[in-house]
Amino acid sequence: MLAQLAAEFPGWYPEWNIPYWLMSILRVVGGLVAVLLPAGGIVYIFLFKMMSFMQSRLGPMEAGPFGSMQLLAEVGKWMQKEDLAPDNADVRIYKMAPLIVLLSTFLLVVVVPFGPQAYFTNFETGVFYALAVASVSVLGILIAGWSSANKYSLLGGLRAGGQLIAYELPMVLATLGVVIQAGSMNLNRIIEVQNTGEIFGVGWIGNPFILTQFIGFLIFMIAVQAELTQSPFDMPIAESELVSGYMTEYSGFRFLIFFIAEFATAGVFGFIASVLFLGGWGVPFTWFGWEGISDVAWWMNFVGPLIMFTKMFALVGVIMWVRFSYPRFREDQLQTFAWKVLIPLALANTAATAILKVVF
């Protein structure tokens, strides 16, 4: 594989053999960085600092400079707590549930391209894979709710199952417009089209799909908000009603895993949204004369991740802003919004995109 890449992209991949075990270690380390670094940054910047500013209260400031070590203190606190399970719980799957949710996040990030050759995998059906893997977290949440032997947890799990199934449909339909316009489900190809393509026959220098798929972008971001069970879609964990819902019985590092998975998944969805709608690791309107990925300078494999992280934090900032600003939906309002508003709108957007694609 490396030899093939070296022939296709001279100047980036050196022509020496890297042992499989070393490549595996590099991929594991890269995956941990791509998941845990955004999660920590999101918690510190948005949960600790931005929310405090929006609510006119003091945020963490004592643990390290500007409270920068508060997150480590929180992790240490949760790691010291006893690993408990209810007497009537199905202990084996009760303990597996948080790991399933976190595993889905790691499976999701492997499909994200961070540069022209800086990727873990390069599936031709990358969009299909991402949407399929994103639904795995639902299983972990349902298992957590059912196995806890707690009525509040069960209600939270059932709410989460109904909500996530309802909002996965508009998410899938929102990506259809992107796939139709790009003519591919390969994420790197989608990035290439956005940075070199036309807008329905109009020869611009690049076309970030947020311009032509703005409705799809809005639907996708709303669906992401619901997938993350963030306000105003936080019915599954409603503290005032279900005492944190499916997580009620969890403590210690298992609760910590749920917490990490929530914010890590927000970061990964931010990466995917930036690939689908914001040109990914490229900067549209700047690639004069760029005809394809093979023409991109090798140093974009180092600059690309920085661009991706910048776009991701911008998108997650919007998600957190909505979370801290809007009240919770009622269950009937939540379902009605998905089935009667988002899905018809997404279908109309898909149909309009298909017609314009054929015409132009």
Short mmCIF file of C-alpha atoms in Angstrom, two decimals:
data_model
loop_
_atom_site.label_atom_id
_atom_site.label_comp_id
_atom_site.label_asym_id
_atom_site.label_seq_id
_atom_site.Cartn_x
_atom_site.Cartn_y
_atom_site.Cartn_z
CA MET A 1 0.00 0.00 0.00
CA LEU A 2 2.78 2.42 0.95
CA ALA A 3 4.68 1.64 -2.22
CA GLN A 4 1.58 2.36 -4.29
CA LEU A 5 1.03 5.66 -2.46
CA ALA A 6 4.69 6.57 -2.91
CA ALA A 7 4.32 6.06 -6.67
CA GLU A 8 1.11 8.08 -6.83
CA PHE A 9 2.24 10.91 -4.54
CA PRO A 10 6.03 11.34 -4.84
CA GLY A 11 7.52 13.64 -2.25
CA TRP A 12 5.14 12.69 0.54
CA TYR A 13 5.44 8.98 1.28
CA PRO A 14 9.12 7.97 1.43
CA GLU A 15 9.96 4.78 -0.39
CA TRP A 16 10.86 2.62 2.58
CA ASN A 17 8.94 -0.21 4.19
CA ILE A 18 7.26 0.59 7.50
CA PRO A 19 6.51 -2.52 9.59
CA TYR A 20 2.84 -3.33 9.99
CA TRP A 21 3.09 -3.17 13.79
CA LEU A 22 4.58 0.33 13.64
CA MET A 23 1.88 1.53 11.25
CA SER A 24 -0.74 0.04 13.58
CA ILE A 25 0.74 1.90 16.56
CA LEU A 26 0.79 5.16 14.61
CA ARG A 27 -2.85 4.71 13.65
CA VAL A 28 -3.89 3.94 17.23
CA VAL A 29 -2.05 7.00 18.54
CA GLY A 30 -3.54 9.13 15.77
CA GLY A 31 -7.02 7.85 16.59
CA LEU A 32 -6.58 8.65 20.28
CA VAL A 33 -5.41 12.17 19.43
CA ALA A 34 -8.27 12.71 16.97
CA VAL A 35 -10.86 11.62 19.56
CA LEU A 36 -9.54 12.65 22.98
CA LEU A 37 -7.88 15.97 22.10
CA PRO A 38 -11.09 17.48 20.66
CA ALA A 39 -13.08 16.09 23.61
CA GLY A 40 -10.78 17.78 26.13
CA GLY A 41 -10.69 21.02 24.18
CA ILE A 42 -14.47 21.11 23.84
CA VAL A 43 -15.01 20.51 27.56
CA TYR A 44 -12.54 23.21 28.59
CA ILE A 45 -13.40 25.88 26.00
CA PHE A 46 -17.15 25.48 25.82
CA LEU A 47 -18.34 23.67 28.96
CA PHE A 48 -15.98 25.31 31.46
CA LYS A 49 -15.44 28.74 29.90
CA MET A 50 -18.08 29.68 27.32
CA MET A 51 -21.02 28.44 29.41
CA SER A 52 -19.71 30.36 32.43
CA PHE A 53 -19.45 33.52 30.34
CA MET A 54 -22.95 33.09 28.87
CA GLN A 55 -24.43 32.54 32.34
CA SER A 56 -22.48 35.39 33.96
CA ARG A 57 -20.73 33.22 36.52
CA LEU A 58 -17.19 32.25 37.35
CA GLY A 59 -15.66 29.27 35.61
CA PRO A 60 -12.72 27.11 36.78
CA MET A 61 -9.67 29.23 37.49
CA GLU A 62 -7.71 27.67 40.35
CA ALA A 63 -6.52 24.36 38.85
CA GLY A 64 -3.67 25.47 36.61
CA PRO A 65 -3.42 28.65 34.52
CA PHE A 66 -6.96 29.87 33.74
CA GLY A 67 -8.31 26.59 35.10
CA SER A 68 -6.64 24.62 32.31
CA MET A 69 -5.93 21.65 34.62
CA GLN A 70 -9.50 21.39 35.89
CA LEU A 71 -10.32 18.69 33.38
CA LEU A 72 -7.49 16.50 34.70
CA ALA A 73 -8.75 17.07 38.22
CA GLU A 74 -12.23 15.97 37.14
CA VAL A 75 -10.86 12.83 35.49
CA GLY A 76 -8.85 12.02 38.61
CA LYS A 77 -11.93 12.46 40.78
CA TRP A 78 -14.06 10.10 38.69
CA MET A 79 -11.30 7.51 38.42
CA GLN A 80 -11.13 7.29 42.23
CA LYS A 81 -14.83 6.56 42.65
CA GLU A 82 -15.99 3.00 43.29
CA ASP A 83 -17.24 1.00 40.31
CA LEU A 84 -20.78 0.17 41.46
CA ALA A 85 -23.63 -1.78 39.87
CA PRO A 86 -27.25 -2.14 41.07
CA ASP A 87 -28.14 -5.45 42.75
CA ASN A 88 -30.67 -6.40 40.05
CA ALA A 89 -28.64 -5.17 37.10
CA ASP A 90 -27.45 -7.42 34.29
CA VAL A 91 -23.88 -6.70 35.34
CA ARG A 92 -22.05 -8.00 32.28
CA ILE A 93 -23.83 -5.86 29.70
CA TYR A 94 -24.32 -3.04 32.23
CA LYS A 95 -20.54 -2.66 32.26
CA MET A 96 -20.23 -3.05 28.49
CA ALA A 97 -22.66 -0.25 27.58
CA PRO A 98 -20.32 2.76 28.05
CA LEU A 99 -17.61 0.99 26.08
CA ILE A 100 -19.98 0.36 23.17
CA VAL A 101 -20.86 4.07 23.05
CA LEU A 102 -17.19 5.12 23.12
CA LEU A 103 -16.23 2.44 20.61
CA SER A 104 -18.69 3.87 18.10
CA THR A 105 -16.85 7.19 18.33
CA PHE A 106 -13.49 5.57 17.55
CA LEU A 107 -15.04 3.62 14.66
CA LEU A 108 -16.46 6.88 13.32
CA VAL A 109 -13.25 8.91 13.35
CA VAL A 110 -11.30 6.39 11.25
CA VAL A 111 -13.16 7.45 8.12
CA VAL A 112 -12.34 11.18 8.48
CA PRO A 113 -9.62 12.46 6.09
CA PHE A 114 -7.32 15.08 7.64
CA GLY A 115 -5.19 15.70 4.55
CA PRO A 116 -4.71 14.53 0.95
CA GLN A 117 -3.00 11.37 2.27
CA ALA A 118 -3.44 11.89 6.02
CA TYR A 119 -6.23 9.45 6.71
CA PHE A 120 -6.80 6.17 8.54
CA THR A 121 -8.97 4.62 5.83
CA ASN A 122 -10.09 5.72 2.39
CA PHE A 123 -13.35 3.83 1.85
CA GLU A 124 -15.14 4.38 -1.44
CA THR A 125 -18.36 4.25 0.57
CA GLY A 126 -17.10 6.44 3.41
CA VAL A 127 -20.38 8.34 3.86
CA PHE A 128 -22.33 5.08 4.10
CA TYR A 129 -19.84 3.72 6.65
CA ALA A 130 -20.00 6.88 8.78
CA LEU A 131 -23.80 6.91 8.89
CA ALA A 132 -23.92 3.19 9.71
CA VAL A 133 -21.36 3.39 12.52
CA ALA A 134 -22.97 6.52 14.01
CA SER A 135 -26.06 4.45 14.83
CA VAL A 136 -24.10 1.96 16.96
CA SER A 137 -24.16 4.33 19.94
CA VAL A 138 -27.94 3.85 20.11
CA LEU A 139 -27.36 0.22 21.07
CA GLY A 140 -25.07 1.22 23.94
CA ILE A 141 -27.61 3.70 25.28
CA LEU A 142 -30.48 1.19 25.06
CA ILE A 143 -28.36 -1.44 26.79
CA ALA A 144 -27.43 1.03 29.55
CA GLY A 145 -31.05 1.94 30.16
CA TRP A 146 -32.37 -1.64 30.17
CA SER A 147 -29.55 -3.32 32.11
CA SER A 148 -29.57 -0.80 35.00
CA ALA A 149 -32.79 -2.26 36.49
CA ASN A 150 -33.98 1.29 37.11
CA LYS A 151 -37.25 2.71 35.81
CA TYR A 152 -35.76 6.14 35.19
CA SER A 153 -32.86 4.58 33.27
CA LEU A 154 -35.24 2.45 31.21
CA LEU A 155 -37.37 5.48 30.34
CA GLY A 156 -34.24 7.39 29.36
CA GLY A 157 -33.03 4.52 27.17
CA LEU A 158 -36.41 4.24 25.43
CA ARG A 159 -36.57 7.99 24.88
CA ALA A 160 -33.06 7.93 23.46
CA GLY A 161 -33.89 5.04 21.14
CA GLY A 162 -36.99 6.77 19.76
CA GLN A 163 -35.20 10.10 19.42
CA LEU A 164 -32.04 8.81 17.76
CA ILE A 165 -33.95 6.66 15.28
CA ALA A 166 -36.18 9.61 14.37
CA TYR A 167 -33.26 12.01 13.81
CA GLU A 168 -31.01 9.56 11.99
CA LEU A 169 -33.43 9.65 9.06
CA PRO A 170 -33.09 13.41 8.37
CA MET A 171 -29.32 13.10 8.92
CA VAL A 172 -29.09 10.45 6.20
CA LEU A 173 -31.32 12.44 3.86
CA ALA A 174 -29.29 15.61 4.48
CA THR A 175 -26.14 13.85 3.27
CA LEU A 176 -27.87 12.57 0.12
CA GLY A 177 -27.72 16.03 -1.43
CA VAL A 178 -23.95 16.11 -0.86
CA VAL A 179 -23.48 12.63 -2.33
CA ILE A 180 -25.60 13.50 -5.40
CA GLN A 181 -23.74 16.76 -6.02
CA ALA A 182 -20.30 15.23 -5.51
CA GLY A 183 -21.15 12.04 -7.41
CA SER A 184 -19.28 9.98 -4.83
CA MET A 185 -19.49 8.62 -1.29
CA ASN A 186 -15.71 8.82 -0.84
CA LEU A 187 -14.99 11.60 1.66
CA ASN A 188 -11.71 12.66 0.05
CA ARG A 189 -13.46 12.85 -3.31
CA ILE A 190 -16.17 15.04 -1.74
CA ILE A 191 -13.44 17.36 -0.46
CA GLU A 192 -11.81 17.43 -3.90
CA VAL A 193 -15.09 18.36 -5.62
CA GLN A 194 -15.70 21.17 -3.14
CA ASN A 195 -12.26 22.65 -3.73
CA THR A 196 -12.14 22.28 -7.52
CA GLY A 197 -15.70 21.84 -8.77
CA GLU A 198 -18.44 24.05 -10.10
CA ILE A 199 -21.72 25.14 -8.59
CA PHE A 200 -24.31 23.57 -10.88
CA GLY A 201 -22.47 24.66 -14.01
CA VAL A 202 -21.14 27.98 -12.69
CA GLY A 203 -17.36 27.86 -12.88
CA TRP A 204 -16.24 29.20 -9.52
CA ILE A 205 -12.91 28.45 -7.94
CA GLY A 206 -14.21 25.84 -5.58
CA ASN A 207 -17.63 25.13 -4.17
CA PRO A 208 -18.02 24.50 -0.44
CA PHE A 209 -21.32 22.64 -0.35
CA ILE A 210 -22.65 24.89 2.41
CA LEU A 211 -23.47 27.33 -0.41
CA THR A 212 -25.66 24.93 -2.40
CA GLN A 213 -26.59 22.54 0.40
CA PHE A 214 -27.33 25.09 3.12
CA ILE A 215 -30.68 23.45 3.92
CA GLY A 216 -28.96 20.08 4.13
CA PHE A 217 -26.31 21.62 6.39
CA LEU A 218 -28.95 23.00 8.78
CA ILE A 219 -30.79 19.68 8.87
CA PHE A 220 -27.54 17.80 9.46
CA MET A 221 -26.52 20.05 12.35
CA ILE A 222 -29.97 19.81 13.96
CA ALA A 223 -29.82 16.02 13.65
CA VAL A 224 -26.34 16.02 15.20
CA GLN A 225 -27.70 18.05 18.12
CA ALA A 226 -30.35 15.37 18.64
CA GLU A 227 -27.87 12.50 18.20
CA LEU A 228 -25.75 14.00 20.97
CA THR A 229 -28.85 14.37 23.19
CA GLN A 230 -27.93 18.03 23.71
CA SER A 231 -30.52 20.68 24.55
CA PRO A 232 -33.13 21.23 23.24
CA PHE A 233 -33.09 17.48 22.51
CA ASP A 234 -32.00 16.28 25.97
CA MET A 235 -35.17 14.33 26.84
CA PRO A 236 -33.22 11.05 27.35
CA ILE A 237 -31.21 12.52 30.24
CA ALA A 238 -33.64 15.19 31.52
CA GLU A 239 -32.22 15.82 35.01
CA SER A 240 -35.43 17.37 36.31
CA GLU A 241 -37.51 14.35 35.23
CA LEU A 242 -35.31 11.26 34.86
CA VAL A 243 -32.28 12.13 37.04
CA SER A 244 -29.91 11.84 34.05
CA GLY A 245 -31.90 9.05 32.43
CA TYR A 246 -29.94 6.08 31.12
CA MET A 247 -26.85 7.17 33.11
CA THR A 248 -28.63 7.31 36.49
CA GLU A 249 -26.96 4.23 37.97
CA TYR A 250 -23.49 4.81 36.55
CA SER A 251 -20.63 6.14 38.65
CA GLY A 252 -16.86 6.30 38.56
CA PHE A 253 -14.99 5.75 35.36
CA ARG A 254 -18.02 4.27 33.56
CA PHE A 255 -19.88 7.55 33.94
CA LEU A 256 -16.67 9.25 32.82
CA ILE A 257 -16.67 7.14 29.65
CA PHE A 258 -20.20 8.28 28.83
CA PHE A 259 -19.10 11.87 29.47
CA ILE A 260 -16.02 11.55 27.25
CA ALA A 261 -18.01 9.82 24.50
CA GLU A 262 -20.56 12.64 24.42
CA PHE A 263 -18.03 15.38 23.75
CA ALA A 264 -15.73 13.23 21.62
CA THR A 265 -18.67 12.36 19.38
CA ALA A 266 -19.49 16.07 19.10
CA GLY A 267 -15.96 16.63 17.83
CA VAL A 268 -16.11 13.77 15.34
CA PHE A 269 -19.47 14.94 13.99
CA GLY A 270 -17.88 18.38 13.65
CA PHE A 271 -15.12 16.82 11.54
CA ILE A 272 -17.65 15.02 9.35
CA ALA A 273 -19.78 18.15 8.89
CA SER A 274 -16.67 20.12 7.90
CA VAL A 275 -15.83 17.45 5.30
CA LEU A 276 -19.36 17.31 3.88
CA PHE A 277 -20.17 21.03 3.82
CA LEU A 278 -17.07 23.19 4.48
CA GLY A 279 -14.48 21.75 2.14
CA GLY A 280 -12.72 19.55 4.72
CA TRP A 281 -8.98 20.05 4.96
CA GLY A 282 -9.00 22.35 1.92
CA VAL A 283 -9.63 26.08 1.81
CA PRO A 284 -12.11 26.74 -1.04
CA PHE A 285 -11.53 29.70 -3.37
CA THR A 286 -7.74 29.49 -2.83
CA TRP A 287 -6.69 26.47 -4.92
CA PHE A 288 -5.94 28.15 -8.24
CA GLY A 289 -5.11 25.53 -10.85
CA TRP A 290 -5.63 22.59 -8.50
CA GLU A 291 -7.04 19.76 -10.62
CA GLY A 292 -7.07 16.92 -8.07
CA ILE A 293 -5.67 15.53 -4.87
CA SER A 294 -2.45 14.42 -6.56
CA ASP A 295 -1.67 18.11 -7.28
CA VAL A 296 -1.89 19.20 -3.65
CA ALA A 297 1.37 20.10 -1.94
CA TRP A 298 2.69 17.44 0.47
CA TRP A 299 2.73 19.92 3.35
CA MET A 300 -1.09 20.01 3.30
CA ASN A 301 -0.89 16.71 5.20
CA PHE A 302 0.39 18.78 8.14
CA VAL A 303 -1.63 21.95 7.58
CA GLY A 304 -4.82 20.00 6.78
CA PRO A 305 -5.35 18.71 10.34
CA LEU A 306 -5.05 22.27 11.70
CA ILE A 307 -7.68 23.45 9.21
CA MET A 308 -9.93 20.53 10.16
CA PHE A 309 -9.60 21.26 13.88
CA THR A 310 -10.40 24.93 13.30
CA LYS A 311 -13.56 24.14 11.36
CA MET A 312 -14.55 21.47 13.88
CA PHE A 313 -14.26 23.82 16.85
CA ALA A 314 -16.30 26.45 14.99
CA LEU A 315 -19.11 23.96 14.34
CA VAL A 316 -19.03 22.54 17.87
CA GLY A 317 -19.18 26.11 19.16
CA VAL A 318 -22.53 26.48 17.38
CA ILE A 319 -23.74 23.19 18.89
CA MET A 320 -22.78 24.29 22.39
CA TRP A 321 -24.24 27.75 21.89
CA VAL A 322 -27.60 26.18 21.04
CA ARG A 323 -27.26 23.80 23.99
CA PHE A 324 -26.78 26.62 26.47
CA SER A 325 -29.50 28.82 24.97
CA TYR A 326 -32.64 26.81 24.27
CA PRO A 327 -35.15 25.09 26.59
CA ARG A 328 -36.02 21.43 26.27
CA PHE A 329 -38.63 20.18 23.81
CA ARG A 330 -41.57 18.10 24.96
CA GLU A 331 -41.45 14.54 23.63
CA ASP A 332 -44.34 15.14 21.22
CA GLN A 333 -42.73 18.35 19.93
CA LEU A 334 -39.43 16.54 19.45
CA GLN A 335 -40.95 13.73 17.38
CA THR A 336 -43.20 16.07 15.42
CA PHE A 337 -40.26 18.27 14.47
CA ALA A 338 -38.36 15.28 13.07
CA TRP A 339 -41.18 13.55 11.19
CA LYS A 340 -43.24 16.51 9.99
CA VAL A 341 -40.61 19.19 9.44
CA LEU A 342 -37.06 17.89 8.97
CA ILE A 343 -37.76 14.75 6.94
CA PRO A 344 -40.07 16.43 4.37
CA LEU A 345 -37.62 19.33 4.09
CA ALA A 346 -34.70 16.93 3.58
CA LEU A 347 -36.63 15.02 0.91
CA ALA A 348 -37.41 18.28 -0.91
CA ASN A 349 -33.74 19.29 -0.77
CA THR A 350 -32.69 15.90 -2.14
CA ALA A 351 -35.19 16.11 -5.00
CA ALA A 352 -34.12 19.67 -5.89
CA THR A 353 -30.44 18.65 -5.85
CA ALA A 354 -31.12 15.66 -8.11
CA ILE A 355 -33.04 17.80 -10.62
CA LEU A 356 -30.32 20.47 -10.73
CA LYS A 357 -27.63 17.79 -11.07
CA VAL A 358 -29.37 16.34 -14.13
CA VAL A 359 -30.08 19.76 -15.68
CA PHE A 360 -26.55 21.09 -15.26
#
